């Protein structure tokens, strides 16, 4: 029982950002700055998602599904996404590694593995970037049913 609990807890851990994904000098986190001026805020990158929620609908347990959350940098400086972390090990995400210039678009691909899930499920992906606020949340849902035998 204890082994199973530890195994399940290990499946829902966050992965740290990998070295080389970004340079520390690229990340300007306004949340840590005291009194961000209006002029400074106007120069920030802005991540604008087409949608922050996606419903896979009816899913047969064991299916592996992906969805690409599309976004655009509507700000005035390079957008750096330094992590996108899912709330559970059954969901992974792949953000772009290169900076997104102002006016350019990108996508974060989210993959959901339903093999250990059942019923109505909701998974959240926390996207951290050099924007204000620094975190955005993407959400996927699915209604997972047992396979027909």
mmCIF file of N, CA and C in Angstrom:
data_model
loop_
_atom_site.group_PDB
_atom_site.id
_atom_site.type_symbol
_atom_site.label_atom_id
_atom_site.label_comp_id
_atom_site.label_asym_id
_atom_site.label_seq_id
_atom_site.Cartn_x
_atom_site.Cartn_y
_atom_site.Cartn_z
ATOM 1 N N UNK A 1 0.818 -1.190 0.000
ATOM 2 C CA UNK A 1 0.000 0.000 0.000
ATOM 3 C C UNK A 1 0.870 1.266 0.000
ATOM 4 N N UNK A 2 1.903 1.267 0.836
ATOM 5 C CA UNK A 2 2.796 2.422 0.905
ATOM 6 C C UNK A 2 3.547 2.578 -0.405
ATOM 7 N N UNK A 3 3.981 1.470 -0.988
ATOM 8 C CA UNK A 3 4.698 1.521 -2.264
ATOM 9 C C UNK A 3 3.815 2.111 -3.349
ATOM 10 N N UNK A 4 2.554 1.688 -3.398
ATOM 11 C CA UNK A 4 1.620 2.206 -4.389
ATOM 12 C C UNK A 4 1.419 3.706 -4.204
ATOM 13 N N UNK A 5 1.299 4.158 -2.963
ATOM 14 C CA UNK A 5 1.118 5.582 -2.692
ATOM 15 C C UNK A 5 2.325 6.383 -3.155
ATOM 16 N N UNK A 6 3.517 5.877 -2.875
ATOM 17 C CA UNK A 6 4.728 6.576 -3.295
ATOM 18 C C UNK A 6 4.839 6.602 -4.812
ATOM 19 N N UNK A 7 4.443 5.509 -5.454
ATOM 20 C CA UNK A 7 4.481 5.434 -6.911
ATOM 21 C C UNK A 7 3.526 6.450 -7.529
ATOM 22 N N UNK A 8 2.330 6.555 -6.985
ATOM 23 C CA UNK A 8 1.343 7.504 -7.498
ATOM 24 C C UNK A 8 1.787 8.941 -7.256
ATOM 25 N N UNK A 9 2.362 9.225 -6.106
ATOM 26 C CA UNK A 9 2.848 10.573 -5.838
ATOM 27 C C UNK A 9 3.992 10.934 -6.772
ATOM 28 N N UNK A 10 4.839 9.985 -7.090
ATOM 29 C CA UNK A 10 5.957 10.228 -8.000
ATOM 30 C C UNK A 10 5.502 10.527 -9.406
ATOM 31 N N UNK A 11 4.341 10.038 -9.803
ATOM 32 C CA UNK A 11 3.824 10.261 -11.158
ATOM 33 C C UNK A 11 3.319 11.684 -11.348
ATOM 34 N N UNK A 12 3.093 12.403 -10.283
ATOM 35 C CA UNK A 12 2.532 13.750 -10.395
ATOM 36 C C UNK A 12 3.509 14.815 -9.917
ATOM 37 N N UNK A 13 4.774 14.646 -10.213
ATOM 38 C CA UNK A 13 5.753 15.647 -9.820
ATOM 39 C C UNK A 13 6.091 16.540 -10.989
ATOM 40 N N UNK A 14 6.556 17.722 -10.691
ATOM 41 C CA UNK A 14 6.955 18.665 -11.720
ATOM 42 C C UNK A 14 8.385 18.400 -12.150
ATOM 43 N N UNK A 15 8.656 18.625 -13.426
ATOM 44 C CA UNK A 15 10.013 18.513 -13.943
ATOM 45 C C UNK A 15 10.615 19.909 -13.973
ATOM 46 N N UNK A 16 11.861 20.055 -13.492
ATOM 47 C CA UNK A 16 12.478 21.381 -13.546
ATOM 48 C C UNK A 16 12.827 21.755 -14.980
ATOM 49 N N UNK A 17 12.924 23.039 -15.227
ATOM 50 C CA UNK A 17 13.353 23.503 -16.550
ATOM 51 C C UNK A 17 14.748 22.949 -16.808
ATOM 52 N N UNK A 18 14.994 22.541 -18.028
ATOM 53 C CA UNK A 18 16.282 21.963 -18.370
ATOM 54 C C UNK A 18 17.267 23.055 -18.738
ATOM 55 N N UNK A 19 18.518 22.816 -18.388
ATOM 56 C CA UNK A 19 19.569 23.760 -18.720
ATOM 57 C C UNK A 19 19.615 23.919 -20.229
ATOM 58 N N UNK A 20 19.741 25.115 -20.705
ATOM 59 C CA UNK A 20 19.790 25.369 -22.136
ATOM 60 C C UNK A 20 18.440 25.756 -22.713
ATOM 61 N N UNK A 21 17.355 25.587 -21.953
ATOM 62 C CA UNK A 21 16.038 25.970 -22.442
ATOM 63 C C UNK A 21 15.933 27.485 -22.592
ATOM 64 N N UNK A 22 16.651 28.230 -21.769
ATOM 65 C CA UNK A 22 16.655 29.684 -21.819
ATOM 66 C C UNK A 22 17.881 30.169 -21.078
ATOM 67 N N UNK A 23 18.223 31.408 -21.310
ATOM 68 C CA UNK A 23 19.321 32.022 -20.564
ATOM 69 C C UNK A 23 18.720 32.853 -19.444
ATOM 70 N N UNK A 24 19.336 32.812 -18.296
ATOM 71 C CA UNK A 24 18.831 33.567 -17.145
ATOM 72 C C UNK A 24 18.716 35.044 -17.493
ATOM 73 N N UNK A 25 19.632 35.570 -18.292
ATOM 74 C CA UNK A 25 19.575 36.990 -18.654
ATOM 75 C C UNK A 25 18.371 37.318 -19.537
ATOM 76 N N UNK A 26 17.741 36.292 -20.146
ATOM 77 C CA UNK A 26 16.568 36.510 -20.991
ATOM 78 C C UNK A 26 15.297 36.731 -20.172
ATOM 79 N N UNK A 27 15.292 36.277 -18.938
ATOM 80 C CA UNK A 27 14.079 36.317 -18.130
ATOM 81 C C UNK A 27 14.064 37.574 -17.274
ATOM 82 N N UNK A 28 13.059 38.394 -17.502
ATOM 83 C CA UNK A 28 12.863 39.614 -16.718
ATOM 84 C C UNK A 28 11.517 39.459 -16.040
ATOM 85 N N UNK A 29 11.515 39.138 -14.778
ATOM 86 C CA UNK A 29 10.295 38.830 -14.055
ATOM 87 C C UNK A 29 9.788 40.067 -13.331
ATOM 88 N N UNK A 30 8.746 40.708 -13.857
ATOM 89 C CA UNK A 30 8.252 41.937 -13.239
ATOM 90 C C UNK A 30 7.571 41.702 -11.898
ATOM 91 N N UNK A 31 7.219 40.456 -11.617
ATOM 92 C CA UNK A 31 6.543 40.173 -10.362
ATOM 93 C C UNK A 31 7.484 40.414 -9.179
ATOM 94 N N UNK A 32 8.772 40.317 -9.418
ATOM 95 C CA UNK A 32 9.726 40.531 -8.338
ATOM 96 C C UNK A 32 10.165 41.984 -8.246
ATOM 97 N N UNK A 33 9.824 42.780 -9.242
ATOM 98 C CA UNK A 33 10.200 44.193 -9.234
ATOM 99 C C UNK A 33 9.189 44.981 -8.409
ATOM 100 N N UNK A 34 9.690 45.913 -7.649
ATOM 101 C CA UNK A 34 8.753 46.715 -6.868
ATOM 102 C C UNK A 34 8.338 47.927 -7.692
ATOM 103 N N UNK A 35 7.038 48.105 -7.831
ATOM 104 C CA UNK A 35 6.510 49.274 -8.525
ATOM 105 C C UNK A 35 6.837 49.326 -10.000
ATOM 106 N N UNK A 36 6.385 48.350 -10.753
ATOM 107 C CA UNK A 36 6.591 48.331 -12.200
ATOM 108 C C UNK A 36 5.900 49.555 -12.805
ATOM 109 N N UNK A 37 6.668 50.406 -13.462
ATOM 110 C CA UNK A 37 6.102 51.625 -14.025
ATOM 111 C C UNK A 37 5.257 51.310 -15.259
ATOM 112 N N UNK A 38 4.369 52.232 -15.600
ATOM 113 C CA UNK A 38 3.522 52.052 -16.775
ATOM 114 C C UNK A 38 4.385 51.940 -18.034
ATOM 115 N N UNK A 39 5.439 52.735 -18.097
ATOM 116 C CA UNK A 39 6.340 52.715 -19.243
ATOM 117 C C UNK A 39 7.028 51.350 -19.370
ATOM 118 N N UNK A 40 7.467 50.793 -18.241
ATOM 119 C CA UNK A 40 8.106 49.473 -18.248
ATOM 120 C C UNK A 40 7.095 48.395 -18.621
ATOM 121 N N UNK A 41 5.867 48.510 -18.112
ATOM 122 C CA UNK A 41 4.825 47.527 -18.408
ATOM 123 C C UNK A 41 4.480 47.510 -19.897
ATOM 124 N N UNK A 42 4.525 48.661 -20.534
ATOM 125 C CA UNK A 42 4.209 48.737 -21.963
ATOM 126 C C UNK A 42 5.241 48.020 -22.825
ATOM 127 N N UNK A 43 6.439 47.810 -22.306
ATOM 128 C CA UNK A 43 7.500 47.137 -23.058
ATOM 129 C C UNK A 43 7.540 45.627 -22.818
ATOM 130 N N UNK A 44 6.685 45.122 -21.946
ATOM 131 C CA UNK A 44 6.674 43.708 -21.592
ATOM 132 C C UNK A 44 6.132 42.843 -22.730
ATOM 133 N N UNK A 45 6.561 41.573 -22.794
ATOM 134 C CA UNK A 45 5.908 40.640 -23.705
ATOM 135 C C UNK A 45 4.521 40.301 -23.142
ATOM 136 N N UNK A 46 3.590 39.982 -24.023
ATOM 137 C CA UNK A 46 2.237 39.601 -23.613
ATOM 138 C C UNK A 46 1.881 38.322 -24.357
ATOM 139 N N UNK A 47 1.520 37.282 -23.613
ATOM 140 C CA UNK A 47 1.120 36.026 -24.235
ATOM 141 C C UNK A 47 -0.399 36.020 -24.353
ATOM 142 N N UNK A 48 -0.896 35.928 -25.592
ATOM 143 C CA UNK A 48 -2.332 35.943 -25.852
ATOM 144 C C UNK A 48 -2.711 34.613 -26.500
ATOM 145 N N UNK A 49 -3.414 33.770 -25.742
ATOM 146 C CA UNK A 49 -3.836 32.463 -26.236
ATOM 147 C C UNK A 49 -5.130 32.586 -27.027
ATOM 148 N N UNK A 50 -5.272 31.772 -28.092
ATOM 149 C CA UNK A 50 -6.546 31.701 -28.814
ATOM 150 C C UNK A 50 -7.616 31.170 -27.877
ATOM 151 N N UNK A 51 -7.254 30.171 -27.066
ATOM 152 C CA UNK A 51 -8.131 29.613 -26.048
ATOM 153 C C UNK A 51 -7.254 29.040 -24.945
ATOM 154 N N UNK A 52 -7.751 29.029 -23.723
ATOM 155 C CA UNK A 52 -6.989 28.458 -22.614
ATOM 156 C C UNK A 52 -7.622 27.165 -22.108
ATOM 157 N N UNK A 53 -8.694 26.723 -22.789
ATOM 158 C CA UNK A 53 -9.379 25.494 -22.390
ATOM 159 C C UNK A 53 -9.662 24.641 -23.609
ATOM 160 N N UNK A 54 -9.535 23.322 -23.430
ATOM 161 C CA UNK A 54 -9.874 22.402 -24.519
ATOM 162 C C UNK A 54 -10.513 21.153 -23.932
ATOM 163 N N UNK A 55 -11.604 20.699 -24.560
ATOM 164 C CA UNK A 55 -12.323 19.510 -24.120
ATOM 165 C C UNK A 55 -12.151 18.418 -25.172
ATOM 166 N N UNK A 56 -11.507 17.312 -24.789
ATOM 167 C CA UNK A 56 -11.333 16.183 -25.704
ATOM 168 C C UNK A 56 -12.649 15.427 -25.905
ATOM 169 N N UNK A 57 -13.631 15.687 -25.046
ATOM 170 C CA UNK A 57 -14.919 15.015 -25.166
ATOM 171 C C UNK A 57 -14.852 13.584 -24.651
ATOM 172 N N UNK A 58 -15.624 12.700 -25.279
ATOM 173 C CA UNK A 58 -15.686 11.288 -24.895
ATOM 174 C C UNK A 58 -14.396 10.594 -25.332
ATOM 175 N N UNK A 59 -13.712 9.940 -24.399
ATOM 176 C CA UNK A 59 -12.432 9.284 -24.651
ATOM 177 C C UNK A 59 -12.487 7.863 -24.120
ATOM 178 N N UNK A 60 -11.926 6.907 -24.887
ATOM 179 C CA UNK A 60 -11.847 5.525 -24.429
ATOM 180 C C UNK A 60 -10.553 5.375 -23.632
ATOM 181 N N UNK A 61 -10.671 4.798 -22.434
ATOM 182 C CA UNK A 61 -9.512 4.633 -21.558
ATOM 183 C C UNK A 61 -8.369 3.962 -22.319
ATOM 184 N N UNK A 62 -7.191 4.554 -22.222
ATOM 185 C CA UNK A 62 -6.020 4.038 -22.919
ATOM 186 C C UNK A 62 -5.613 4.897 -24.103
ATOM 187 N N UNK A 63 -6.507 5.774 -24.549
ATOM 188 C CA UNK A 63 -6.172 6.667 -25.663
ATOM 189 C C UNK A 63 -5.164 7.715 -25.210
ATOM 190 N N UNK A 64 -4.319 8.104 -26.150
ATOM 191 C CA UNK A 64 -3.334 9.169 -25.931
ATOM 192 C C UNK A 64 -3.668 10.280 -26.921
ATOM 193 N N UNK A 65 -4.022 11.447 -26.404
ATOM 194 C CA UNK A 65 -4.512 12.543 -27.239
ATOM 195 C C UNK A 65 -3.665 13.796 -27.058
ATOM 196 N N UNK A 66 -3.558 14.588 -28.125
ATOM 197 C CA UNK A 66 -2.787 15.828 -28.064
ATOM 198 C C UNK A 66 -3.607 16.995 -28.596
ATOM 199 N N UNK A 67 -3.285 18.175 -28.066
ATOM 200 C CA UNK A 67 -3.894 19.412 -28.535
ATOM 201 C C UNK A 67 -2.829 20.502 -28.464
ATOM 202 N N UNK A 68 -2.793 21.352 -29.479
ATOM 203 C CA UNK A 68 -1.831 22.459 -29.517
ATOM 204 C C UNK A 68 -2.535 23.760 -29.148
ATOM 205 N N UNK A 69 -2.169 24.321 -28.007
ATOM 206 C CA UNK A 69 -2.678 25.629 -27.592
ATOM 207 C C UNK A 69 -1.871 26.684 -28.336
ATOM 208 N N UNK A 70 -2.532 27.436 -29.209
ATOM 209 C CA UNK A 70 -1.854 28.447 -30.018
ATOM 210 C C UNK A 70 -1.903 29.793 -29.306
ATOM 211 N N UNK A 71 -0.813 30.533 -29.447
ATOM 212 C CA UNK A 71 -0.731 31.841 -28.818
ATOM 213 C C UNK A 71 0.066 32.789 -29.710
ATOM 214 N N UNK A 72 -0.009 34.066 -29.355
ATOM 215 C CA UNK A 72 0.741 35.098 -30.067
ATOM 216 C C UNK A 72 1.364 36.028 -29.028
ATOM 217 N N UNK A 73 2.558 36.497 -29.323
ATOM 218 C CA UNK A 73 3.179 37.509 -28.469
ATOM 219 C C UNK A 73 2.663 38.861 -28.939
ATOM 220 N N UNK A 74 1.721 39.425 -28.193
ATOM 221 C CA UNK A 74 1.127 40.710 -28.554
ATOM 222 C C UNK A 74 1.810 41.858 -27.809
ATOM 223 N N UNK A 75 2.929 41.561 -27.148
ATOM 224 C CA UNK A 75 3.676 42.579 -26.429
ATOM 225 C C UNK A 75 4.758 43.220 -27.286
ATOM 226 N N UNK A 76 5.682 43.911 -26.629
ATOM 227 C CA UNK A 76 6.699 44.685 -27.347
ATOM 228 C C UNK A 76 8.130 44.204 -27.106
ATOM 229 N N UNK A 77 8.290 43.030 -26.515
ATOM 230 C CA UNK A 77 9.627 42.448 -26.356
ATOM 231 C C UNK A 77 9.518 40.930 -26.468
ATOM 232 N N UNK A 78 10.657 40.260 -26.572
ATOM 233 C CA UNK A 78 10.666 38.814 -26.764
ATOM 234 C C UNK A 78 9.999 38.079 -25.609
ATOM 235 N N UNK A 79 9.175 37.103 -25.960
ATOM 236 C CA UNK A 79 8.475 36.259 -24.992
ATOM 237 C C UNK A 79 9.315 35.010 -24.757
ATOM 238 N N UNK A 80 9.613 34.726 -23.502
ATOM 239 C CA UNK A 80 10.367 33.537 -23.126
ATOM 240 C C UNK A 80 9.473 32.678 -22.243
ATOM 241 N N UNK A 81 9.150 31.480 -22.700
ATOM 242 C CA UNK A 81 8.405 30.526 -21.872
ATOM 243 C C UNK A 81 9.447 29.619 -21.245
ATOM 244 N N UNK A 82 9.580 29.691 -19.938
ATOM 245 C CA UNK A 82 10.626 28.904 -19.313
ATOM 246 C C UNK A 82 10.129 27.628 -18.666
ATOM 247 N N UNK A 83 8.831 27.417 -18.580
ATOM 248 C CA UNK A 83 8.312 26.109 -18.176
ATOM 249 C C UNK A 83 6.826 26.020 -18.457
ATOM 250 N N UNK A 84 6.389 24.804 -18.693
ATOM 251 C CA UNK A 84 4.954 24.493 -18.755
ATOM 252 C C UNK A 84 4.819 23.140 -18.079
ATOM 253 N N UNK A 85 4.169 23.142 -16.941
ATOM 254 C CA UNK A 85 4.087 21.963 -16.082
ATOM 255 C C UNK A 85 2.649 21.531 -15.883
ATOM 256 N N UNK A 86 2.396 20.241 -16.065
ATOM 257 C CA UNK A 86 1.067 19.685 -15.852
ATOM 258 C C UNK A 86 0.896 19.299 -14.383
ATOM 259 N N UNK A 87 -0.356 19.211 -13.942
ATOM 260 C CA UNK A 87 -0.651 18.881 -12.554
ATOM 261 C C UNK A 87 -0.532 17.396 -12.271
ATOM 262 N N UNK A 88 -0.350 16.583 -13.305
ATOM 263 C CA UNK A 88 -0.282 15.138 -13.102
ATOM 264 C C UNK A 88 0.630 14.519 -14.156
ATOM 265 N N UNK A 89 1.200 13.366 -13.840
ATOM 266 C CA UNK A 89 2.096 12.670 -14.754
ATOM 267 C C UNK A 89 1.421 12.131 -16.008
ATOM 268 N N UNK A 90 0.099 12.080 -16.034
ATOM 269 C CA UNK A 90 -0.619 11.584 -17.210
ATOM 270 C C UNK A 90 -0.695 12.645 -18.316
ATOM 271 N N UNK A 91 -0.264 13.841 -18.013
ATOM 272 C CA UNK A 91 -0.329 14.944 -18.968
ATOM 273 C C UNK A 91 1.059 15.574 -19.104
ATOM 274 N N UNK A 92 1.492 15.753 -20.346
ATOM 275 C CA UNK A 92 2.776 16.395 -20.604
ATOM 276 C C UNK A 92 2.541 17.589 -21.513
ATOM 277 N N UNK A 93 3.504 18.498 -21.524
ATOM 278 C CA UNK A 93 3.389 19.658 -22.398
ATOM 279 C C UNK A 93 4.754 19.992 -22.977
ATOM 280 N N UNK A 94 4.727 20.545 -24.186
ATOM 281 C CA UNK A 94 5.950 20.914 -24.882
ATOM 282 C C UNK A 94 5.849 22.356 -25.351
ATOM 283 N N UNK A 95 6.514 23.272 -24.632
ATOM 284 C CA UNK A 95 6.515 24.676 -25.050
ATOM 285 C C UNK A 95 7.629 24.923 -26.061
ATOM 286 N N UNK A 96 7.574 26.021 -26.794
ATOM 287 C CA UNK A 96 8.688 26.362 -27.687
ATOM 288 C C UNK A 96 9.918 26.713 -26.856
ATOM 289 N N UNK A 97 11.081 26.343 -27.351
ATOM 290 C CA UNK A 97 12.320 26.623 -26.617
ATOM 291 C C UNK A 97 12.910 27.982 -27.001
ATOM 292 N N UNK A 98 12.651 28.429 -28.204
ATOM 293 C CA UNK A 98 13.207 29.703 -28.675
ATOM 294 C C UNK A 98 12.308 30.861 -28.253
ATOM 295 N N UNK A 99 12.883 32.045 -28.082
ATOM 296 C CA UNK A 99 12.070 33.226 -27.785
ATOM 297 C C UNK A 99 11.093 33.512 -28.925
ATOM 298 N N UNK A 100 9.920 34.019 -28.569
ATOM 299 C CA UNK A 100 8.904 34.402 -29.547
ATOM 300 C C UNK A 100 8.956 35.921 -29.651
ATOM 301 N N UNK A 101 9.278 36.422 -30.827
ATOM 302 C CA UNK A 101 9.401 37.875 -31.038
ATOM 303 C C UNK A 101 8.021 38.531 -31.037
ATOM 304 N N UNK A 102 7.971 39.821 -30.783
ATOM 305 C CA UNK A 102 6.688 40.539 -30.841
ATOM 306 C C UNK A 102 5.999 40.312 -32.191
ATOM 307 N N UNK A 103 4.708 39.988 -32.134
ATOM 308 C CA UNK A 103 3.927 39.753 -33.349
ATOM 309 C C UNK A 103 3.984 38.321 -33.857
ATOM 310 N N UNK A 104 4.926 37.521 -33.352
ATOM 311 C CA UNK A 104 5.031 36.131 -33.794
ATOM 312 C C UNK A 104 4.129 35.222 -32.970
ATOM 313 N N UNK A 105 3.869 34.049 -33.534
ATOM 314 C CA UNK A 105 3.002 33.066 -32.881
ATOM 315 C C UNK A 105 3.785 31.818 -32.505
ATOM 316 N N UNK A 106 3.211 31.038 -31.631
ATOM 317 C CA UNK A 106 3.791 29.769 -31.215
ATOM 318 C C UNK A 106 2.695 28.874 -30.686
ATOM 319 N N UNK A 107 3.090 27.707 -30.199
ATOM 320 C CA UNK A 107 2.109 26.797 -29.617
ATOM 321 C C UNK A 107 2.745 25.953 -28.532
ATOM 322 N N UNK A 108 1.897 25.543 -27.610
ATOM 323 C CA UNK A 108 2.284 24.617 -26.552
ATOM 324 C C UNK A 108 1.458 23.367 -26.775
ATOM 325 N N UNK A 109 2.136 22.263 -27.079
ATOM 326 C CA UNK A 109 1.442 21.005 -27.331
ATOM 327 C C UNK A 109 1.267 20.257 -26.019
ATOM 328 N N UNK A 110 0.016 19.891 -25.725
ATOM 329 C CA UNK A 110 -0.320 19.173 -24.508
ATOM 330 C C UNK A 110 -0.780 17.773 -24.903
ATOM 331 N N UNK A 111 -0.208 16.758 -24.253
ATOM 332 C CA UNK A 111 -0.571 15.364 -24.526
ATOM 333 C C UNK A 111 -1.147 14.750 -23.265
ATOM 334 N N UNK A 112 -2.309 14.129 -23.412
ATOM 335 C CA UNK A 112 -3.027 13.503 -22.305
ATOM 336 C C UNK A 112 -3.081 11.994 -22.539
ATOM 337 N N UNK A 113 -2.614 11.222 -21.566
ATOM 338 C CA UNK A 113 -2.648 9.754 -21.624
ATOM 339 C C UNK A 113 -3.731 9.282 -20.663
ATOM 340 N N UNK A 114 -4.790 8.705 -21.201
ATOM 341 C CA UNK A 114 -5.961 8.355 -20.393
ATOM 342 C C UNK A 114 -5.908 6.966 -19.767
ATOM 343 N N UNK A 115 -4.798 6.235 -19.900
ATOM 344 C CA UNK A 115 -4.778 4.830 -19.455
ATOM 345 C C UNK A 115 -5.052 4.645 -17.963
ATOM 346 N N UNK A 116 -4.734 5.609 -17.120
ATOM 347 C CA UNK A 116 -4.983 5.462 -15.677
ATOM 348 C C UNK A 116 -6.139 6.336 -15.198
ATOM 349 N N UNK A 117 -6.907 6.880 -16.120
ATOM 350 C CA UNK A 117 -7.973 7.811 -15.765
ATOM 351 C C UNK A 117 -9.347 7.181 -16.020
ATOM 352 N N UNK A 118 -10.372 7.701 -15.342
ATOM 353 C CA UNK A 118 -11.748 7.274 -15.615
ATOM 354 C C UNK A 118 -12.701 8.383 -15.188
ATOM 355 N N UNK A 119 -13.839 8.448 -15.896
ATOM 356 C CA UNK A 119 -14.829 9.467 -15.598
ATOM 357 C C UNK A 119 -14.414 10.823 -16.139
ATOM 358 N N UNK A 120 -15.058 11.863 -15.621
ATOM 359 C CA UNK A 120 -14.779 13.242 -16.039
ATOM 360 C C UNK A 120 -13.473 13.691 -15.377
ATOM 361 N N UNK A 121 -12.485 14.076 -16.188
ATOM 362 C CA UNK A 121 -11.200 14.516 -15.649
ATOM 363 C C UNK A 121 -10.871 15.918 -16.153
ATOM 364 N N UNK A 122 -10.194 16.669 -15.304
ATOM 365 C CA UNK A 122 -9.723 18.004 -15.643
ATOM 366 C C UNK A 122 -8.256 18.082 -15.254
ATOM 367 N N UNK A 123 -7.423 18.516 -16.190
ATOM 368 C CA UNK A 123 -5.990 18.653 -15.937
ATOM 369 C C UNK A 123 -5.584 20.088 -16.260
ATOM 370 N N UNK A 124 -4.709 20.626 -15.423
ATOM 371 C CA UNK A 124 -4.240 21.999 -15.611
ATOM 372 C C UNK A 124 -2.761 21.993 -15.966
ATOM 373 N N UNK A 125 -2.377 22.928 -16.811
ATOM 374 C CA UNK A 125 -0.990 23.109 -17.207
ATOM 375 C C UNK A 125 -0.610 24.536 -16.835
ATOM 376 N N UNK A 126 0.404 24.673 -16.018
ATOM 377 C CA UNK A 126 0.861 25.983 -15.568
ATOM 378 C C UNK A 126 1.992 26.435 -16.485
ATOM 379 N N UNK A 127 1.780 27.556 -17.155
ATOM 380 C CA UNK A 127 2.762 28.105 -18.097
ATOM 381 C C UNK A 127 3.425 29.304 -17.437
ATOM 382 N N UNK A 128 4.741 29.231 -17.267
ATOM 383 C CA UNK A 128 5.499 30.317 -16.646
ATOM 384 C C UNK A 128 6.341 31.002 -17.720
ATOM 385 N N UNK A 129 6.242 32.331 -17.766
ATOM 386 C CA UNK A 129 6.946 33.103 -18.792
ATOM 387 C C UNK A 129 7.366 34.453 -18.234
ATOM 388 N N UNK A 130 8.088 35.204 -19.037
ATOM 389 C CA UNK A 130 8.547 36.536 -18.617
ATOM 390 C C UNK A 130 7.473 37.587 -18.899
ATOM 391 N N UNK A 131 6.256 37.288 -18.508
ATOM 392 C CA UNK A 131 5.096 38.170 -18.685
ATOM 393 C C UNK A 131 4.610 38.614 -17.316
ATOM 394 N N UNK A 132 3.628 39.503 -17.315
ATOM 395 C CA UNK A 132 2.989 39.875 -16.061
ATOM 396 C C UNK A 132 1.494 39.671 -16.198
ATOM 397 N N UNK A 133 0.887 38.789 -15.432
ATOM 398 C CA UNK A 133 1.511 37.963 -14.414
ATOM 399 C C UNK A 133 2.404 36.889 -15.049
ATOM 400 N N UNK A 134 3.272 36.312 -14.258
ATOM 401 C CA UNK A 134 4.250 35.365 -14.786
ATOM 402 C C UNK A 134 3.647 34.006 -15.109
ATOM 403 N N UNK A 135 2.471 33.704 -14.571
ATOM 404 C CA UNK A 135 1.878 32.388 -14.788
ATOM 405 C C UNK A 135 0.520 32.490 -15.470
ATOM 406 N N UNK A 136 0.309 31.576 -16.427
ATOM 407 C CA UNK A 136 -0.975 31.421 -17.102
ATOM 408 C C UNK A 136 -1.374 29.960 -16.954
ATOM 409 N N UNK A 137 -2.676 29.687 -16.922
ATOM 410 C CA UNK A 137 -3.147 28.320 -16.741
ATOM 411 C C UNK A 137 -3.918 27.875 -17.974
ATOM 412 N N UNK A 138 -3.533 26.703 -18.497
ATOM 413 C CA UNK A 138 -4.258 26.049 -19.580
ATOM 414 C C UNK A 138 -4.992 24.874 -18.960
ATOM 415 N N UNK A 139 -6.178 24.544 -19.480
ATOM 416 C CA UNK A 139 -6.978 23.466 -18.911
ATOM 417 C C UNK A 139 -7.469 22.535 -20.012
ATOM 418 N N UNK A 140 -7.327 21.231 -19.766
ATOM 419 C CA UNK A 140 -7.921 20.238 -20.663
ATOM 420 C C UNK A 140 -8.906 19.400 -19.851
ATOM 421 N N UNK A 141 -9.953 18.936 -20.513
ATOM 422 C CA UNK A 141 -10.928 18.062 -19.882
ATOM 423 C C UNK A 141 -11.212 16.901 -20.822
ATOM 424 N N UNK A 142 -11.706 15.823 -20.229
ATOM 425 C CA UNK A 142 -12.103 14.645 -21.001
ATOM 426 C C UNK A 142 -13.065 13.827 -20.168
ATOM 427 N N UNK A 143 -13.905 13.068 -20.847
ATOM 428 C CA UNK A 143 -14.802 12.124 -20.173
ATOM 429 C C UNK A 143 -14.323 10.739 -20.582
ATOM 430 N N UNK A 144 -13.587 10.080 -19.681
ATOM 431 C CA UNK A 144 -12.929 8.808 -19.988
ATOM 432 C C UNK A 144 -13.827 7.641 -19.602
ATOM 433 N N UNK A 145 -14.065 6.747 -20.571
ATOM 434 C CA UNK A 145 -14.886 5.563 -20.312
ATOM 435 C C UNK A 145 -14.072 4.303 -20.576
ATOM 436 N N UNK A 146 -14.482 3.208 -19.929
ATOM 437 C CA UNK A 146 -13.795 1.925 -20.075
ATOM 438 C C UNK A 146 -13.940 1.411 -21.513
ATOM 439 N N UNK A 147 -12.913 0.720 -22.015
ATOM 440 C CA UNK A 147 -13.008 0.185 -23.379
ATOM 441 C C UNK A 147 -14.029 -0.948 -23.467
ATOM 442 N N UNK A 148 -14.654 -1.085 -24.638
ATOM 443 C CA UNK A 148 -15.591 -2.193 -24.858
ATOM 444 C C UNK A 148 -14.796 -3.483 -24.989
ATOM 445 N N UNK A 149 -15.274 -4.524 -24.371
ATOM 446 C CA UNK A 149 -14.538 -5.808 -24.429
ATOM 447 C C UNK A 149 -15.207 -6.782 -25.335
#
